[in-house]
Coordinates of C-alpha atoms and ligand atoms in Angstrom, one line a residue:
M1 CA -9.7 -16.8 22.0
S2 CA -7.1 -19.5 21.4
L3 CA -3.7 -18.1 20.6
P4 CA -3.2 -17.7 16.9
R5 CA 0.3 -18.2 15.5
Y6 CA 2.1 -15.6 13.3
R7 CA 5.4 -17.2 12.6
C8 CA 6.7 -20.5 11.2
N9 CA 8.9 -22.8 13.3
C10 CA 11.8 -21.5 11.3
G11 CA 11.1 -17.9 12.5
G12 CA 9.9 -16.8 9.1
V13 CA 6.5 -15.3 8.4
L14 CA 3.4 -17.3 7.2
D15 CA 1.6 -17.1 3.9
A16 CA -2.2 -17.5 3.5
E17 CA -3.4 -19.6 0.5
V18 CA -7.1 -20.0 -0.5
S19 CA -7.7 -23.6 -1.4
S20 CA -9.2 -24.0 -4.9
S21 CA -12.3 -25.7 -3.5
S22 CA -13.2 -22.7 -1.3
Q23 CA -12.5 -20.3 -4.1
Q24 CA -16.0 -21.0 -5.5
L25 CA -18.4 -18.8 -3.7
D26 CA -21.9 -18.2 -5.1
N27 CA -21.8 -18.4 -8.8
T28 CA -18.2 -17.4 -9.4
P29 CA -16.3 -18.8 -12.3
D30 CA -14.0 -21.7 -11.9
A31 CA -10.6 -21.9 -13.5
A32 CA -12.0 -23.7 -16.5
T33 CA -14.5 -21.0 -17.5
G34 CA -11.5 -18.7 -18.0
S35 CA -10.4 -15.1 -17.6
A36 CA -13.2 -13.4 -19.5
S37 CA -15.8 -14.5 -16.9
W38 CA -13.6 -13.4 -14.0
Q39 CA -13.2 -10.0 -15.6
R40 CA -17.0 -9.8 -16.2
L41 CA -17.7 -10.7 -12.6
F42 CA -15.3 -8.1 -11.2
D43 CA -16.6 -5.4 -13.6
E44 CA -20.2 -6.1 -12.7
R45 CA -19.4 -5.8 -9.0
A46 CA -17.6 -2.5 -9.5
S47 CA -20.5 -1.1 -11.4
R48 CA -22.7 -1.3 -8.3
L49 CA -20.4 1.0 -6.3
A50 CA -22.5 4.1 -6.3
T51 CA -25.6 2.6 -4.7
W52 CA -24.3 0.1 -2.2
P53 CA -25.7 1.7 1.1
S54 CA -29.2 1.2 -0.1
R55 CA -28.8 -2.4 -1.3
R56 CA -28.7 -5.8 0.3
G57 CA -26.8 -9.0 -0.4
N58 CA -23.0 -8.5 -0.8
A59 CA -23.5 -4.9 -1.9
L60 CA -20.8 -3.7 0.6
L61 CA -18.4 -6.5 -0.5
D62 CA -18.9 -5.6 -4.2
A63 CA -18.4 -1.9 -3.4
S64 CA -15.1 -2.5 -1.6
G65 CA -11.9 -2.3 -3.8
V66 CA -10.7 -5.3 -1.7
W67 CA -13.7 -7.6 -1.2
R68 CA -14.8 -7.2 -4.8
Y69 CA -11.9 -9.7 -5.4
R70 CA -12.8 -11.9 -2.4
E71 CA -12.3 -15.2 -4.2
L72 CA -8.6 -14.2 -4.5
V73 CA -8.3 -12.5 -1.1
L74 CA -10.4 -14.3 1.6
P75 CA -13.8 -15.8 0.5
L76 CA -16.2 -14.9 3.3
P77 CA -19.9 -14.0 3.5
E78 CA -20.7 -10.3 4.1
R79 CA -21.9 -10.7 7.7
F80 CA -18.4 -11.4 8.9
V81 CA -16.7 -8.6 7.1
V82 CA -15.6 -5.2 8.6
S83 CA -15.3 -2.8 5.7
R84 CA -15.7 1.0 5.1
P85 CA -15.6 0.1 2.1
E86 CA -12.0 0.9 1.1
G87 CA -10.1 1.0 -2.2
N88 CA -11.6 2.5 -5.4
T89 CA -8.6 4.9 -5.5
G90 CA -7.7 7.0 -8.5
L91 CA -5.4 5.9 -11.3
Y92 CA -4.0 9.1 -12.9
P93 CA -2.5 9.2 -16.4
V94 CA 0.5 11.5 -16.0
G95 CA 2.8 10.5 -18.9
T96 CA 3.8 13.0 -21.6
A97 CA 1.8 10.9 -24.2
N98 CA -1.1 9.4 -22.1
C99 CA -1.9 12.6 -20.1
G100 CA -4.8 14.4 -21.8
S101 CA -4.3 18.0 -23.1
D102 CA -6.8 19.0 -20.4
R103 CA -4.1 18.3 -17.7
P104 CA -1.0 20.2 -18.4
G105 CA -0.3 20.3 -14.6
H106 CA -0.3 16.5 -14.4
R107 CA 1.9 16.2 -17.5
Q108 CA 4.7 17.9 -15.5
I109 CA 5.1 14.6 -13.6
G110 CA 5.6 12.7 -16.9
L111 CA 8.2 15.2 -18.0
Y112 CA 10.1 14.8 -14.7
A113 CA 9.9 11.0 -14.9
G114 CA 10.9 11.0 -18.6
L115 CA 8.0 8.7 -19.4
E116 CA 5.3 8.8 -22.2
D117 CA 3.0 6.2 -20.8
F118 CA 2.9 6.6 -17.0
F119 CA 0.1 6.3 -14.4
L120 CA 0.0 7.0 -10.6
K121 CA -2.2 4.9 -8.4
H122 CA -3.1 7.1 -5.4
E123 CA -3.6 4.9 -2.4
G124 CA -3.7 8.0 -0.2
E125 CA -7.4 8.2 -1.3
N126 CA -8.3 5.3 1.0
P127 CA -10.6 6.0 4.0
T128 CA -7.8 6.8 6.5
G129 CA -5.4 8.1 3.9
S130 CA -3.1 5.2 3.1
F131 CA -3.0 1.8 1.4
K132 CA -2.9 0.2 4.9
D133 CA -6.7 0.2 4.9
R134 CA -6.7 -2.6 2.3
G135 CA -4.8 -4.9 4.6
M136 CA -6.6 -3.7 7.7
T137 CA -10.1 -4.5 6.5
V138 CA -9.0 -8.2 6.1
G139 CA -7.0 -8.2 9.3
I140 CA -9.8 -6.8 11.5
T141 CA -12.3 -9.1 9.8
M142 CA -10.1 -12.0 10.8
A143 CA -9.8 -10.7 14.4
N144 CA -13.6 -10.5 14.3
L145 CA -13.9 -14.1 13.2
L146 CA -11.5 -15.2 16.0
G147 CA -13.6 -13.3 18.6
A148 CA -10.7 -10.9 19.5
K149 CA -11.6 -8.2 22.0
A150 CA -8.3 -6.2 21.4
V151 CA -5.9 -5.7 18.6
A152 CA -2.4 -4.2 18.4
C153 CA 0.4 -3.2 16.1
A154 CA 3.7 -1.5 15.9
S155 CA 3.7 1.2 13.3
T156 CA 5.5 4.1 11.6
G157 CA 2.1 5.8 11.8
N158 CA -0.2 4.7 9.0
T159 CA -0.9 1.2 10.2
S160 CA -1.8 2.5 13.6
A161 CA -4.2 5.1 12.1
S162 CA -5.8 2.4 10.0
L163 CA -6.0 -0.1 12.9
A164 CA -7.5 2.4 15.3
S165 CA -10.2 3.3 12.7
Y166 CA -11.2 -0.2 11.8
A167 CA -11.1 -1.4 15.4
A168 CA -13.4 1.5 16.4
Q169 CA -15.8 0.5 13.7
A170 CA -15.8 -3.1 14.9
G171 CA -16.1 -2.2 18.6
M172 CA -12.6 -3.6 19.6
R173 CA -10.0 -2.0 21.8
S174 CA -6.8 -1.0 19.9
I175 CA -3.3 -0.6 21.2
V176 CA -0.6 0.9 19.0
F177 CA 3.2 1.1 19.6
L178 CA 5.0 4.0 17.8
P179 CA 8.6 5.0 17.7
A180 CA 8.7 8.2 19.8
G181 CA 9.4 11.4 17.8
S182 CA 9.4 9.6 14.4
V183 CA 5.7 9.7 13.6
A184 CA 4.2 12.4 11.4
P185 CA 1.7 14.5 13.4
G186 CA -1.3 13.7 11.1
K187 CA -0.9 10.0 11.8
L188 CA -0.4 10.4 15.5
A189 CA -3.6 12.6 15.6
Q190 CA -5.6 9.9 13.8
S191 CA -4.6 7.1 16.3
L192 CA -5.5 9.3 19.2
A193 CA -8.8 10.6 17.7
Y194 CA -10.0 7.1 16.8
G195 CA -9.4 6.1 20.4
A196 CA -6.3 3.9 20.3
T197 CA -4.3 3.3 23.4
T198 CA -1.2 5.0 22.0
I199 CA 2.2 4.0 23.4
Q200 CA 5.3 5.8 22.2
V201 CA 8.5 3.8 22.5
R202 CA 11.8 5.5 23.0
G203 CA 13.5 3.6 20.2
D204 CA 12.9 3.0 16.5
F205 CA 10.2 1.0 14.6
D206 CA 12.2 -2.2 15.0
D207 CA 12.2 -1.8 18.8
A208 CA 8.4 -1.2 18.8
M209 CA 7.9 -4.3 16.6
R210 CA 9.9 -6.5 19.1
L211 CA 7.8 -5.2 22.0
V212 CA 4.4 -5.6 20.4
E213 CA 5.1 -9.3 19.5
Q214 CA 6.0 -9.9 23.2
V215 CA 2.9 -8.1 24.5
C216 CA 0.5 -9.8 22.2
D217 CA 1.8 -13.2 23.2
E218 CA 1.6 -12.4 26.9
L219 CA -1.9 -10.8 26.8
S220 CA -3.6 -12.8 24.0
I221 CA -4.1 -9.7 21.9
Y222 CA -4.5 -10.2 18.2
L223 CA -1.4 -8.9 16.4
L224 CA -2.0 -6.9 13.2
N225 CA 1.4 -6.0 11.9
S226 CA 2.3 -6.9 8.4
L227 CA 3.7 -10.2 9.6
N228 CA 0.0 -11.0 9.8
P229 CA -0.6 -13.0 6.6
F230 CA -4.2 -11.7 6.2
R231 CA -3.1 -8.1 5.8
I232 CA -0.9 -9.1 3.0
E233 CA -3.9 -10.8 1.3
G234 CA -5.9 -7.5 1.5
Q235 CA -3.0 -5.5 0.1
K236 CA -2.9 -7.7 -3.0
A237 CA -6.1 -5.8 -4.1
I238 CA -4.0 -2.7 -5.0
A239 CA -2.7 -4.8 -7.9
F240 CA -6.1 -6.3 -8.8
E241 CA -7.7 -2.9 -8.8
L242 CA -5.1 -1.1 -11.0
L243 CA -5.1 -4.0 -13.5
Q244 CA -8.9 -3.7 -13.7
Q245 CA -8.6 0.0 -14.2
L246 CA -6.2 -0.7 -17.1
D247 CA -8.7 -3.2 -18.5
W248 CA -6.4 -6.1 -17.6
D249 CA -3.6 -4.9 -19.9
A250 CA -0.6 -5.4 -17.7
P251 CA 2.0 -2.6 -17.6
D252 CA 5.7 -3.2 -18.1
W253 CA 6.7 -1.9 -14.7
L254 CA 5.1 -1.5 -11.3
V255 CA 7.0 0.8 -8.9
L256 CA 6.5 1.3 -5.2
P257 CA 8.2 2.5 -2.0
A258 CA 9.6 -0.2 0.2
G259 CA 9.9 -0.3 4.0
N260 CA 8.8 -3.4 5.8
L261 CA 8.3 -5.0 2.3
G262 CA 4.7 -6.1 3.0
N263 CA 3.5 -4.2 0.0
T264 CA 6.2 -5.5 -2.4
S265 CA 5.3 -9.0 -1.2
A266 CA 1.5 -8.5 -1.6
I267 CA 1.7 -6.9 -5.1
G268 CA 4.0 -9.6 -6.4
K269 CA 1.8 -12.3 -5.1
A270 CA -1.3 -10.7 -6.7
L271 CA 0.4 -10.4 -10.0
Q272 CA 1.3 -14.1 -10.0
Q273 CA -2.2 -15.0 -9.1
A274 CA -3.7 -12.8 -11.9
Y275 CA -1.3 -14.4 -14.3
R276 CA -2.2 -17.9 -13.3
L277 CA -5.9 -17.1 -13.8
S278 CA -5.0 -15.6 -17.2
L279 CA -6.4 -12.2 -16.1
I280 CA -3.2 -10.8 -17.5
G281 CA -0.9 -12.2 -20.2
R282 CA 2.4 -11.4 -18.5
I283 CA 3.9 -10.3 -15.1
P284 CA 5.1 -6.7 -14.9
R285 CA 8.6 -6.1 -13.6
I286 CA 8.6 -4.7 -10.0
A287 CA 10.8 -1.9 -8.8
S288 CA 11.0 -1.4 -5.0
I289 CA 12.4 2.0 -4.0
Q290 CA 14.1 2.5 -0.6
A291 CA 15.4 5.6 1.1
A292 CA 19.2 5.6 1.0
G293 CA 19.4 6.0 4.8
A294 CA 17.0 3.0 5.3
N295 CA 18.2 0.7 2.6
P296 CA 18.7 -2.9 3.9
F297 CA 16.8 -4.5 1.0
Y298 CA 18.7 -2.4 -1.6
R299 CA 22.0 -3.6 0.0
S300 CA 20.9 -7.3 -0.2
F301 CA 19.8 -6.8 -3.8
M302 CA 23.2 -5.3 -4.7
S303 CA 24.9 -8.5 -3.3
S304 CA 22.4 -10.6 -5.4
F305 CA 20.7 -11.5 -2.1
A306 CA 23.8 -13.2 -0.8
S307 CA 23.0 -11.9 2.7
R308 CA 20.2 -10.3 4.6
E309 CA 21.2 -6.8 5.8
V310 CA 20.1 -4.8 8.8
V311 CA 20.7 -1.0 9.1
E312 CA 20.0 1.8 11.6
P313 CA 17.5 3.8 9.6
H314 CA 17.6 7.5 8.9
T315 CA 15.3 9.3 6.5
V316 CA 12.7 12.1 6.3
A317 CA 10.3 9.5 4.8
S318 CA 9.1 8.2 8.1
A319 CA 6.8 5.6 6.6
I320 CA 9.8 3.7 5.2
K321 CA 12.2 4.4 8.0
I322 CA 12.8 0.7 8.7
G323 CA 16.1 -1.1 9.2
N324 CA 15.1 -4.7 9.5
P325 CA 12.1 -5.5 7.2
V326 CA 9.6 -8.1 8.4
S327 CA 8.7 -9.4 4.9
Y328 CA 12.3 -9.8 3.5
A329 CA 12.0 -13.4 2.3
R330 CA 8.7 -12.9 0.6
A331 CA 9.8 -9.7 -1.1
R332 CA 13.1 -11.2 -2.3
H333 CA 11.1 -13.9 -4.0
V334 CA 8.9 -11.2 -5.7
I335 CA 12.0 -9.3 -7.0
E336 CA 13.5 -12.6 -8.4
M337 CA 10.2 -13.9 -9.8
S338 CA 9.4 -10.7 -11.7
D339 CA 12.9 -9.9 -12.9
G340 CA 12.5 -6.8 -10.7
V341 CA 15.0 -4.3 -9.3
V342 CA 15.6 -2.5 -6.0
E343 CA 16.7 1.1 -6.1
E344 CA 17.7 3.7 -3.5
V345 CA 17.0 7.4 -3.5
S346 CA 18.4 10.2 -1.2
D347 CA 16.1 12.4 1.0
E348 CA 16.9 15.3 -1.4
E349 CA 15.6 13.2 -4.3
I350 CA 12.5 12.2 -2.4
L351 CA 11.7 15.8 -1.5
A352 CA 12.3 17.0 -5.1
A353 CA 9.9 14.3 -6.4
K354 CA 7.4 15.2 -3.7
G355 CA 7.5 18.9 -4.9
V356 CA 6.7 17.8 -8.4
I357 CA 3.7 15.6 -7.3
D358 CA 2.5 18.3 -5.0
R359 CA 2.7 21.1 -7.5
A360 CA 0.8 19.0 -10.1
G361 CA -2.1 19.2 -7.7
I362 CA -2.0 15.5 -6.7
G363 CA 0.1 15.6 -3.6
C364 CA 1.4 12.8 -1.4
E365 CA 3.4 12.1 1.8
P366 CA 7.2 11.9 1.6
A367 CA 7.5 8.1 1.5
S368 CA 5.2 7.9 -1.5
A369 CA 7.4 10.3 -3.4
A370 CA 10.1 7.7 -3.3
T371 CA 8.2 6.1 -6.1
L372 CA 8.6 9.1 -8.5
A373 CA 12.2 9.6 -7.3
G374 CA 12.9 6.0 -8.1
V375 CA 11.3 6.1 -11.5
H376 CA 13.2 9.3 -12.4
K377 CA 16.5 7.5 -11.5
L378 CA 15.7 4.2 -13.2
V379 CA 14.7 6.0 -16.4
A380 CA 17.9 8.1 -16.3
R381 CA 19.9 4.9 -15.8
G382 CA 18.2 3.3 -18.8
I383 CA 16.7 0.4 -16.8
I384 CA 13.1 1.7 -17.4
K385 CA 12.8 2.8 -21.1
G386 CA 11.1 6.1 -21.9
N387 CA 8.3 4.3 -23.8
D388 CA 7.6 1.6 -21.2
R389 CA 4.2 1.6 -19.7
V390 CA 4.7 2.2 -16.0
V391 CA 2.4 2.4 -12.9
G392 CA 3.7 4.0 -9.8
V393 CA 2.0 3.6 -6.4
L394 CA 1.5 6.7 -4.2
T395 CA 1.0 5.1 -0.8
G396 CA -0.1 7.9 1.5
N397 CA -2.0 11.2 1.5
L398 CA -0.4 14.7 1.6
L399 CA -2.2 15.6 4.8
K400 CA -0.5 12.7 6.7
D401 CA 2.7 14.7 6.9
S402 CA 1.9 18.4 6.3
V403 CA 5.3 19.6 7.5
T404 CA 8.2 17.7 5.8
G405 CA 9.3 19.3 2.6
I406 CA 6.5 21.9 2.5
A407 CA 8.5 24.9 3.7
Q408 CA 11.1 24.5 1.0
E409 CA 8.5 24.0 -1.6
I410 CA 6.4 27.1 -1.3
G411 CA 7.0 29.3 1.6
S412 CA 4.1 31.5 2.5
V413 CA 3.6 35.2 3.0
V414 CA 1.5 37.0 5.6
V415 CA 0.1 40.4 4.6
E416 CA -1.7 43.2 6.2
P417 CA -5.5 43.1 5.3
H418 CA -5.2 45.7 2.5
I419 CA -5.5 45.3 -1.2
D420 CA -2.2 47.2 -1.8
A421 CA -0.3 44.6 0.3
V422 CA -1.8 41.8 -1.8
R423 CA -1.0 43.6 -5.1
A424 CA 2.6 43.9 -4.0
V425 CA 2.8 40.2 -3.5
L426 CA 1.2 39.3 -6.8
S427 CA 3.0 41.8 -9.0
Ligands
PLP1 C1 3.6 1.4 5.2 C2 4.0 2.4 4.2 C3 5.0 2.2 3.2 C4 5.9 1.0 3.2 O1 5.2 -0.2 2.9 P1 5.8 -1.6 3.3 O2 4.8 -2.6 3.0 O3 6.2 -1.5 4.8 O4 7.1 -1.8 2.5 C5 5.2 3.2 2.3 N1 4.5 4.3 2.3 C6 3.5 4.6 3.2 C7 2.8 5.9 3.1 C8 3.2 3.6 4.1 O5 2.3 3.9 5.0

């Protein structure tokens, strides 16, 4: 394999663009045929989801919540693609007005947020339990095209779980670098179970990141961190899919947790693309939420991006415990382009929001709850209005981190195996 490059000469990250001539696969619409035919195409593909394993000819691609949008992601024939398929995650109406009377539990989330028209997109419903699968299917597909035998990443846990799973499917070796002691047990277990060579670095994520870049250069291993532009292309599909679920009626706000800022970058890019194709009539405002102890992007935002900040990160939300975000420049552009905001929330606010999501029966990992904590704060500050239509992204599954915040939430009792003991507890 010849050595691919991941960075620009200036040191910045690269961006993938699909040229308009290669956008026309099969019988797909061109720009001139307009938004209705794109919508029809994506809807037709989605309708074949249930029966894909028994079909031929792009059935897997159509069933994937990433490759369904392949003209806007990476136009490739099915034989090159490594897919589970992923995506097709739930979009839950949880606002006080849009939540049906059959879901009083979910309505508690709308009450907490202070929003009438509120949805949660649960990316924890992806195959390995986080949105990272959307980027990884495209990243591993690219590694496959390049003939890579081994792939690697540094990770706060979810990227490594996803990498290990997709590499195993594709028959590649995977090597993951994790910050020792800072990875939730569920994520570490996934990497090990899927067979990744798992290296815990005595340091934080940013140290692991520096090491993996050096190792990949030295040993010609394909690097699949979020500085890899093809992962960003796959993550754009979170936005395409939720817009499709809203029948292409764009919300006022899109809110998500922010660590390395790959997701902020990807979603912003997708919204711009959807707007250019007239799939949506306006671009939602984006709110990126950081943990107060890992808030370099928030600090830059507060200085109107006068300077790029780096911090030593501390937070219970390990998936966003990042002090020097890789996709800073892309994400800055997204916040500016969408008239967006960056907010910070304390660990206490994150755990309180997690309790609300968990007890509604939906559940998520701590970093994901930053979304609801941020919404709660932005509504209280009057930046998001109570009648705005808002979509929040939950990035990871409850089971990823089954420890943090759980003891405070519920507590658990152990009883003797007699009905009297149970009666005493329930009375
Ligand atoms: C990776 C991750 C994030 C942060 O996303 P970035 O693209 O790094 O900003 C948030 N939540 C979860 C669960 C994650 O796995």
